[in-house]
PDB file of C-alpha atoms in Angstrom:
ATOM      1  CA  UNK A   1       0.000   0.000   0.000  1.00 60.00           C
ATOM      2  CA  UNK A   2       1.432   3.603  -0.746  1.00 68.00           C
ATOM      3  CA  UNK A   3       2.522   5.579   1.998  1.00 76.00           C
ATOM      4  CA  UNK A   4       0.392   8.500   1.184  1.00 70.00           C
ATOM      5  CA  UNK A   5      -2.547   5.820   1.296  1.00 69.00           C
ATOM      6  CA  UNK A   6      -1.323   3.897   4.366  1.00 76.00           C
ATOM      7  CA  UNK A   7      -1.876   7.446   7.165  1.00 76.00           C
ATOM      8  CA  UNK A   8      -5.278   7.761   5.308  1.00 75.00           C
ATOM      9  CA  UNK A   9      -8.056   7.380   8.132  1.00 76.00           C
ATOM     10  CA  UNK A  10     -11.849   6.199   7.258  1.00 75.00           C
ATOM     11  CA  UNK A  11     -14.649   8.343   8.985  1.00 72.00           C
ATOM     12  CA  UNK A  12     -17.618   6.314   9.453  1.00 80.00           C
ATOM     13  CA  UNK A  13     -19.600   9.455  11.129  1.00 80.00           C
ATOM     14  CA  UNK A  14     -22.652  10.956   9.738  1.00 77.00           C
ATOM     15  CA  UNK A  15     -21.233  14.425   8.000  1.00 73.00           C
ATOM     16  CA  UNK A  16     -24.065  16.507   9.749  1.00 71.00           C
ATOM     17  CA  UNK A  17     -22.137  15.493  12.861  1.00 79.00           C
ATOM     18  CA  UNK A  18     -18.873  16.719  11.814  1.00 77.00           C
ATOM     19  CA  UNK A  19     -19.926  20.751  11.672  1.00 72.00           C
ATOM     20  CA  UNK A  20     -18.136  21.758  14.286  1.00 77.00           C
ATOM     21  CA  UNK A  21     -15.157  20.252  12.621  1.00 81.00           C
ATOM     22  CA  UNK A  22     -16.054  20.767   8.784  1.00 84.00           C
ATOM     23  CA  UNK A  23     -17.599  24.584   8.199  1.00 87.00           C
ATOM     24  CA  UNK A  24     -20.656  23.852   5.713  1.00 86.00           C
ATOM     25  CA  UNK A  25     -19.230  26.083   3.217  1.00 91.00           C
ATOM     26  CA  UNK A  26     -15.947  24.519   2.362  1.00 92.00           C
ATOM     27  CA  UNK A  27     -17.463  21.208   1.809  1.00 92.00           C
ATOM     28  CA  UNK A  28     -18.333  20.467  -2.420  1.00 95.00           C
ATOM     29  CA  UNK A  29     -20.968  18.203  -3.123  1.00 92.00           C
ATOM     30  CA  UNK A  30     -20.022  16.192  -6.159  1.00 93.00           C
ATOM     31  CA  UNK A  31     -23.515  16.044  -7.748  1.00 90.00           C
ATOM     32  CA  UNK A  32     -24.383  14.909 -11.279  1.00 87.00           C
ATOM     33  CA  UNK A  33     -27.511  17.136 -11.426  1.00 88.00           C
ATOM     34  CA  UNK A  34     -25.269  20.246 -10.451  1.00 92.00           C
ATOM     35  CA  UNK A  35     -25.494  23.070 -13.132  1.00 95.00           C
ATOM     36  CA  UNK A  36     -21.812  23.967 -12.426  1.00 97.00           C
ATOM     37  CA  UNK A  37     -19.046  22.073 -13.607  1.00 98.00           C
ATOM     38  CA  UNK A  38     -16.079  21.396 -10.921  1.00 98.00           C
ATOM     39  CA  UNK A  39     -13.151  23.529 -11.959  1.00 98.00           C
ATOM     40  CA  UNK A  40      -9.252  24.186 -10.543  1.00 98.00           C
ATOM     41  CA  UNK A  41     -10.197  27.046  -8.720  1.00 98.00           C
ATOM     42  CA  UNK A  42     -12.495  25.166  -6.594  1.00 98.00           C
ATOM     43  CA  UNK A  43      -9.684  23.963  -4.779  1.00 97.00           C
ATOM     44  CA  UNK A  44      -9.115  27.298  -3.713  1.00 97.00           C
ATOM     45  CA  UNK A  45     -12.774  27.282  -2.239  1.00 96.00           C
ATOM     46  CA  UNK A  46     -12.963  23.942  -0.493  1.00 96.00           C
ATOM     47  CA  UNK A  47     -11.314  21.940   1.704  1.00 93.00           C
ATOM     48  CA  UNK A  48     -13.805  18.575   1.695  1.00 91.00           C
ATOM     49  CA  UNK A  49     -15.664  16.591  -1.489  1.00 93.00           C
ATOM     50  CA  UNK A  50     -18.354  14.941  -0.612  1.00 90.00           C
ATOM     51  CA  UNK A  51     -19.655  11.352  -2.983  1.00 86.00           C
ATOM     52  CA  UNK A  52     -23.042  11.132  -2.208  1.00 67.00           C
ATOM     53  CA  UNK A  53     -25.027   7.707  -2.425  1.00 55.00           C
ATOM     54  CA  UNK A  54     -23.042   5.214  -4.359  1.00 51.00           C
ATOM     55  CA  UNK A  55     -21.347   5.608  -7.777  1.00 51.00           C
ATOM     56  CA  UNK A  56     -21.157   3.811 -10.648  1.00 53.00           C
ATOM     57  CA  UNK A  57     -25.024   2.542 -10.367  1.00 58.00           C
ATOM     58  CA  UNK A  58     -26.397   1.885 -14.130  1.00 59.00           C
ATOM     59  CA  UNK A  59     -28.457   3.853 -14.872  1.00 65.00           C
ATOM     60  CA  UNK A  60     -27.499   5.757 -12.224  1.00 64.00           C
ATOM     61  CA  UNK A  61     -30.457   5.830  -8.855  1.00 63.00           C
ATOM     62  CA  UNK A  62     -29.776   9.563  -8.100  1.00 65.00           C
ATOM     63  CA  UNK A  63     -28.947   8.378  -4.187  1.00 63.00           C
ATOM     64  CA  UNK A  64     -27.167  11.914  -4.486  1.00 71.00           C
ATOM     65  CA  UNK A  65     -30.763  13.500  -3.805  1.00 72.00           C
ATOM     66  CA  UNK A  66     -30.521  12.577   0.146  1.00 72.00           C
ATOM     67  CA  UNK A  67     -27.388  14.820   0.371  1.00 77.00           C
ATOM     68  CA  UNK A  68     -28.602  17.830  -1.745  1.00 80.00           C
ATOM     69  CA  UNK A  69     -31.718  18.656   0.283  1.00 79.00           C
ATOM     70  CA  UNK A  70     -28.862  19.600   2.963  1.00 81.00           C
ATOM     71  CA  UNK A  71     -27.736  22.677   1.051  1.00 85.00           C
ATOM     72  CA  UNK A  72     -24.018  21.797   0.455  1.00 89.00           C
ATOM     73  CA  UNK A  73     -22.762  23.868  -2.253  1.00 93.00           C
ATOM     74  CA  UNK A  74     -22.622  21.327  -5.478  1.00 94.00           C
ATOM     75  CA  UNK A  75     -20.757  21.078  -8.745  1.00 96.00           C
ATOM     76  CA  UNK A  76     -20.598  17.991 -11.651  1.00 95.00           C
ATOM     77  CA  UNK A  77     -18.002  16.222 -13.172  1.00 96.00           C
ATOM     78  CA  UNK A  78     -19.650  15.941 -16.930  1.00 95.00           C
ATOM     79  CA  UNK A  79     -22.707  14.376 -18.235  1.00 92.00           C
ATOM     80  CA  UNK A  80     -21.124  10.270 -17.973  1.00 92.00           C
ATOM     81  CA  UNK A  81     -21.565   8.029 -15.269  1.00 88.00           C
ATOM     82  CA  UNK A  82     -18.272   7.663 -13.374  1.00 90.00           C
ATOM     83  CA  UNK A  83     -17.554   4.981 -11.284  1.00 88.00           C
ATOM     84  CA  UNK A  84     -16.249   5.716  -7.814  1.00 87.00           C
ATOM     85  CA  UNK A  85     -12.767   5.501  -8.118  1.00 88.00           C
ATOM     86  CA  UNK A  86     -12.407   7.352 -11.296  1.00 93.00           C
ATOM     87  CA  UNK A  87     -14.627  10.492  -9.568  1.00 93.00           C
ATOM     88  CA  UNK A  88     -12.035  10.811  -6.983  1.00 93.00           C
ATOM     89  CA  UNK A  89      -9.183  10.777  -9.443  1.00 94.00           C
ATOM     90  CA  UNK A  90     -10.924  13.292 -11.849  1.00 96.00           C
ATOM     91  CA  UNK A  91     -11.734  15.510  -8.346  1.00 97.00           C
ATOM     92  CA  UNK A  92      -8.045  15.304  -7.545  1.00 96.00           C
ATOM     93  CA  UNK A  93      -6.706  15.853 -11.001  1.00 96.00           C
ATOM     94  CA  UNK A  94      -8.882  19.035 -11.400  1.00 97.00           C
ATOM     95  CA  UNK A  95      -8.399  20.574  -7.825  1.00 97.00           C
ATOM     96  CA  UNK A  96      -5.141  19.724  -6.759  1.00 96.00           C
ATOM     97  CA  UNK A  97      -3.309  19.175 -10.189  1.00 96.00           C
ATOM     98  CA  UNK A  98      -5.317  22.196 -11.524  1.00 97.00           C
ATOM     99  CA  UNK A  99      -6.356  20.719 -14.777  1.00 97.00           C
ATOM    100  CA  UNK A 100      -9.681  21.552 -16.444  1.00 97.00           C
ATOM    101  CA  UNK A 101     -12.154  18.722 -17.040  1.00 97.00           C
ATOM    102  CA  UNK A 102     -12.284  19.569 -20.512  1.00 95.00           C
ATOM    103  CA  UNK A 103      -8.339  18.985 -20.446  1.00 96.00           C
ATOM    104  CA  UNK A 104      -8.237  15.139 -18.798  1.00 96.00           C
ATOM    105  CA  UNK A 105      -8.112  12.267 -21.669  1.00 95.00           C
ATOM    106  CA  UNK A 106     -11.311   9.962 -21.005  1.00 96.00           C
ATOM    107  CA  UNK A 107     -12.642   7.055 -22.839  1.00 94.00           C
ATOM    108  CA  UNK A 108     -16.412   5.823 -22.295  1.00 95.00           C
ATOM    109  CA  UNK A 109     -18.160   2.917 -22.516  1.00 94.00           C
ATOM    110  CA  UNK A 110     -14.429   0.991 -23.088  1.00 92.00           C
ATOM    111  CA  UNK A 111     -14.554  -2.875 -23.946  1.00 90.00           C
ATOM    112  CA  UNK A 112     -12.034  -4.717 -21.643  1.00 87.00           C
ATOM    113  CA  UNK A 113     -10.378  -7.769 -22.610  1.00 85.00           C
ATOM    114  CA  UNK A 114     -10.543 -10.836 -20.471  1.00 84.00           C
ATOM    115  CA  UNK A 115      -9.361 -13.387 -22.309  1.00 82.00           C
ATOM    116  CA  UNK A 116      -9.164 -14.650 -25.679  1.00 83.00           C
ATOM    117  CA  UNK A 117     -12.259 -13.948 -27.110  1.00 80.00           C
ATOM    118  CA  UNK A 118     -13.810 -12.975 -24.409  1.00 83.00           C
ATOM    119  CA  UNK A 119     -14.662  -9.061 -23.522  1.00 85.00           C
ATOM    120  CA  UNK A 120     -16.692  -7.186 -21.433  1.00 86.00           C
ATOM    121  CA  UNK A 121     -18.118  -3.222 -21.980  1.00 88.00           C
ATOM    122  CA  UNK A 122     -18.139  -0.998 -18.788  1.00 90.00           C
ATOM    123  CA  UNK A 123     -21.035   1.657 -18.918  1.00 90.00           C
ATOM    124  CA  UNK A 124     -18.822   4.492 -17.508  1.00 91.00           C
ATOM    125  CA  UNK A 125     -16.357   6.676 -18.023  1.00 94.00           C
ATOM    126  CA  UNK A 126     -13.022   6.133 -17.260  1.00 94.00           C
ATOM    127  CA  UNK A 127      -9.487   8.640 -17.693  1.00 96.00           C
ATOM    128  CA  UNK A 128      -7.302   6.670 -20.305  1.00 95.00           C
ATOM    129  CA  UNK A 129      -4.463   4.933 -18.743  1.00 88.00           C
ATOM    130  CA  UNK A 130      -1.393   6.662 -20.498  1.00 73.00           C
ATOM    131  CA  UNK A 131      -1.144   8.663 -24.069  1.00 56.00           C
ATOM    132  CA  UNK A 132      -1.608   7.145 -26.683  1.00 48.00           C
ATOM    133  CA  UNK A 133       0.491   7.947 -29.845  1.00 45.00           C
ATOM    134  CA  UNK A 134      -0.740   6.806 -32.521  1.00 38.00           C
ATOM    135  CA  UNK A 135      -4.135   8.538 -31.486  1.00 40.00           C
ATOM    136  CA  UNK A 136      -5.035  12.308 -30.273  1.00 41.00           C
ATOM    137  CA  UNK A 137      -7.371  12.088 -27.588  1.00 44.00           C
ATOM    138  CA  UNK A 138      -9.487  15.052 -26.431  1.00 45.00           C
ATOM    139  CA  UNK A 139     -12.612  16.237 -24.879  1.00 50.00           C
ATOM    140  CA  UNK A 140     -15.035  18.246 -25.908  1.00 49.00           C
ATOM    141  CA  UNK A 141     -16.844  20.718 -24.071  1.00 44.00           C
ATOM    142  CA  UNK A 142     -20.167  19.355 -24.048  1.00 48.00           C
ATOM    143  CA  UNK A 143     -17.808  16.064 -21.715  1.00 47.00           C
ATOM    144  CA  UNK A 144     -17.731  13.515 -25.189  1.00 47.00           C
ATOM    145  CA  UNK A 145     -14.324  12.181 -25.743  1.00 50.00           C
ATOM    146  CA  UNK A 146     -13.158  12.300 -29.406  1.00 46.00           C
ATOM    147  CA  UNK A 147      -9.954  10.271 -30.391  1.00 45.00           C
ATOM    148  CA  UNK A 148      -8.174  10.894 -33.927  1.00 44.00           C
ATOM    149  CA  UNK A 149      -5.920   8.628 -35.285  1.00 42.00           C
ATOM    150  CA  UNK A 150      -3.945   7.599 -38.423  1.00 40.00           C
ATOM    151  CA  UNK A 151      -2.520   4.721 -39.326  1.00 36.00           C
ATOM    152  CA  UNK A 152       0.932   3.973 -40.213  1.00 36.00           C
ATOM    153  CA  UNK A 153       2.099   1.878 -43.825  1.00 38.00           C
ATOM    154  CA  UNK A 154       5.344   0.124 -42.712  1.00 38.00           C
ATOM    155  CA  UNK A 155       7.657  -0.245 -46.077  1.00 37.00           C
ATOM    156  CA  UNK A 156      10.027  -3.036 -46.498  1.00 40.00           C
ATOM    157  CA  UNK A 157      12.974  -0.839 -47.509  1.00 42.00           C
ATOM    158  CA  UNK A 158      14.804  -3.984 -48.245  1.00 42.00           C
ATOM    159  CA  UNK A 159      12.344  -6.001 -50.771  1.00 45.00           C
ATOM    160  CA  UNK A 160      10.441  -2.662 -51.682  1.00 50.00           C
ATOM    161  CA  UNK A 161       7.148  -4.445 -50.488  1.00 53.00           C
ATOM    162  CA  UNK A 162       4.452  -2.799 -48.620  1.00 51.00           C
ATOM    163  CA  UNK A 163       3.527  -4.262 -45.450  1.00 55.00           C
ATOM    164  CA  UNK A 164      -0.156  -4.393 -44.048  1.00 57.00           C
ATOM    165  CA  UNK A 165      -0.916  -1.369 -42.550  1.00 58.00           C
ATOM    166  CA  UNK A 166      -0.667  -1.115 -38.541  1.00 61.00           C
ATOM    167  CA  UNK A 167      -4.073  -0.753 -36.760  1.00 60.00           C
ATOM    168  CA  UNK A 168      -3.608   2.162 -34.217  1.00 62.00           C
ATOM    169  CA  UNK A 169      -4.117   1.140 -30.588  1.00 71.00           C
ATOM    170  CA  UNK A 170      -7.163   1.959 -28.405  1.00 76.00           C
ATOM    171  CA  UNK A 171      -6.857   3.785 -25.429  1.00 86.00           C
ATOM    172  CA  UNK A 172      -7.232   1.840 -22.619  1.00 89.00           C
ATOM    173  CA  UNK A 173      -8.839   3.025 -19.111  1.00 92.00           C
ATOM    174  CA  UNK A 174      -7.415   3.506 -16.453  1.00 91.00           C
ATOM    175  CA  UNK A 175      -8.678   0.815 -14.171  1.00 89.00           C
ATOM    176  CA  UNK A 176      -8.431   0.137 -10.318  1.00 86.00           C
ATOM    177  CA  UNK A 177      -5.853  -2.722  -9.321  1.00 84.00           C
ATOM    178  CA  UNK A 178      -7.521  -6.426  -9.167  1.00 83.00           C
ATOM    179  CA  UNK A 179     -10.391  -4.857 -11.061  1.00 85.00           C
ATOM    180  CA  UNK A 180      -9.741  -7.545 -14.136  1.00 83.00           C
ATOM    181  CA  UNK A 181      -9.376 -10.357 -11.912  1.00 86.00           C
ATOM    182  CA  UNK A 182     -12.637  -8.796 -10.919  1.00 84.00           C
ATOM    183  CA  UNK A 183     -14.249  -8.818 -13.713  1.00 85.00           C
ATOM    184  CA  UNK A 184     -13.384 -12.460 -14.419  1.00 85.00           C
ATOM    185  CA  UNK A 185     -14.863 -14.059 -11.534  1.00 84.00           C
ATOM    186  CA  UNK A 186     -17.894 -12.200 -12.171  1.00 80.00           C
ATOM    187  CA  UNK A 187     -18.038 -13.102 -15.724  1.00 74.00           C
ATOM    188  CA  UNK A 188     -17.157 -17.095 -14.435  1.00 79.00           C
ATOM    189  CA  UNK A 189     -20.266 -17.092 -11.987  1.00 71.00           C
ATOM    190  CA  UNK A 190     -22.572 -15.811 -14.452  1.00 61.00           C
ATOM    191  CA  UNK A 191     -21.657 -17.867 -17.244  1.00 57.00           C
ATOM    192  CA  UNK A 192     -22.258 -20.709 -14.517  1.00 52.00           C
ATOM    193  CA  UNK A 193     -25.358 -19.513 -13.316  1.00 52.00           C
ATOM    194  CA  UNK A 194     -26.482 -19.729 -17.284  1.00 48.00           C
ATOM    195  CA  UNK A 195     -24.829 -23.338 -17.499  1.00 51.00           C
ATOM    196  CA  UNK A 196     -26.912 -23.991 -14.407  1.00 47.00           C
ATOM    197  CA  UNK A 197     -30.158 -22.535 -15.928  1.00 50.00           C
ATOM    198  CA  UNK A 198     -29.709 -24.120 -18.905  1.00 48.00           C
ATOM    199  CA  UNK A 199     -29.283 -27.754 -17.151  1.00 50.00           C
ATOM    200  CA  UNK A 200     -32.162 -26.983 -14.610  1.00 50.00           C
ATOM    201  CA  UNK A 201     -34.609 -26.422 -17.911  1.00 56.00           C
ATOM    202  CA  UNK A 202     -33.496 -29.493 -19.083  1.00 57.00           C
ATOM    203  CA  UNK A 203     -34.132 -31.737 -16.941  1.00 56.00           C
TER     204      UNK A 203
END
């Protein structure tokens, strides 16, 4: 575990009973209904960021409601469904690295490789693991991610023969460690609940 991770403490108290402790006003609510989009200088305005309800729901439950009815001040992070881990990151990038959201590379939807022929497609948005350069990633301001790329001939110098043209890599999200090992036990119990189904039917 990093170090920086490893002094990290968990509060389990309600927020409302942390106000003499947390002054109402420097604490962000990280709402997807929010008309304001977070930006850098918010991290000149707040000191806490508050996840309401849970997630990475899809489609998404709006748990956030419970939390907004308590007047927190309340910004978005695009129009997407994040999961958890990736709304923290984007938070952090934008207040403490002080990049716009418009600025951070994101893919949506990705499909993940499991294993040979098998694949699985996330329904949220995730920041791309690492550039990509065969491909120009960007996002626009409406929060869609557009990615250009070429393609590369490769000559034979040698022979003077073409060779098949390269297909440009995908970006790839960046994903939580353990989250593919994840993914393929869930995958393994499902296809075995099906297997199980299937059998049950039969018989």
């Amino acid at each position: 575990m990093p170090e920086s991770l490893a002094k990290a403490y968990c509060h389990t108290e309600d927020i409302l009973t942390m106000g003499d402790r947390i002054p109402h006003n420097k604490v962000c609510l990280l709402d997807p209904a929010s008309p304001t989009v977070l930006c850098p200088e918010d991290g000149d305005q707040f000191d806490f960021y508050l996840f309401g309800g849970i997630l990475g729901d899809d489609p998404p439950r709006d748990r956030t409601s419970e939390l907004r009815k308590l007047g927190f001040v309340t910004r978005h992070l695009g129009p997407v469904q994040m999961t958890t881990d990736t709304a923290v990151n984007v938070t952090r990038i934008v207040v403490e690295e002080r990049v716009p959201l418009d600025q951070i590379p994101f893919i949506d939807h990705p499909e993940i490789k499991l294993r040979k022929g098998e694949t699985v497609t996330m329904p949220f948005r995730y920041i791309v693991k690492q550039p990509i350069s065969s491909a120009s990633i960007s996002s626009t301001p409406e929060g869609t991610t557009t990615t250009t790329s070429t393609t590369t001939v490769v000559t034979d110098e040698t022979v003077g023969n073409t060779k098949k043209a390269r297909k440009p890599k995908q970006p790839e999200p960046l994903l939580p460690p353990g989250m593919i090992e994840l993914l393929k036990k869930d995958n393994d119990t499902a296809l075995d609940l099906v297997i199980d189904d299937a059998m049950d039917k039969e018989n």
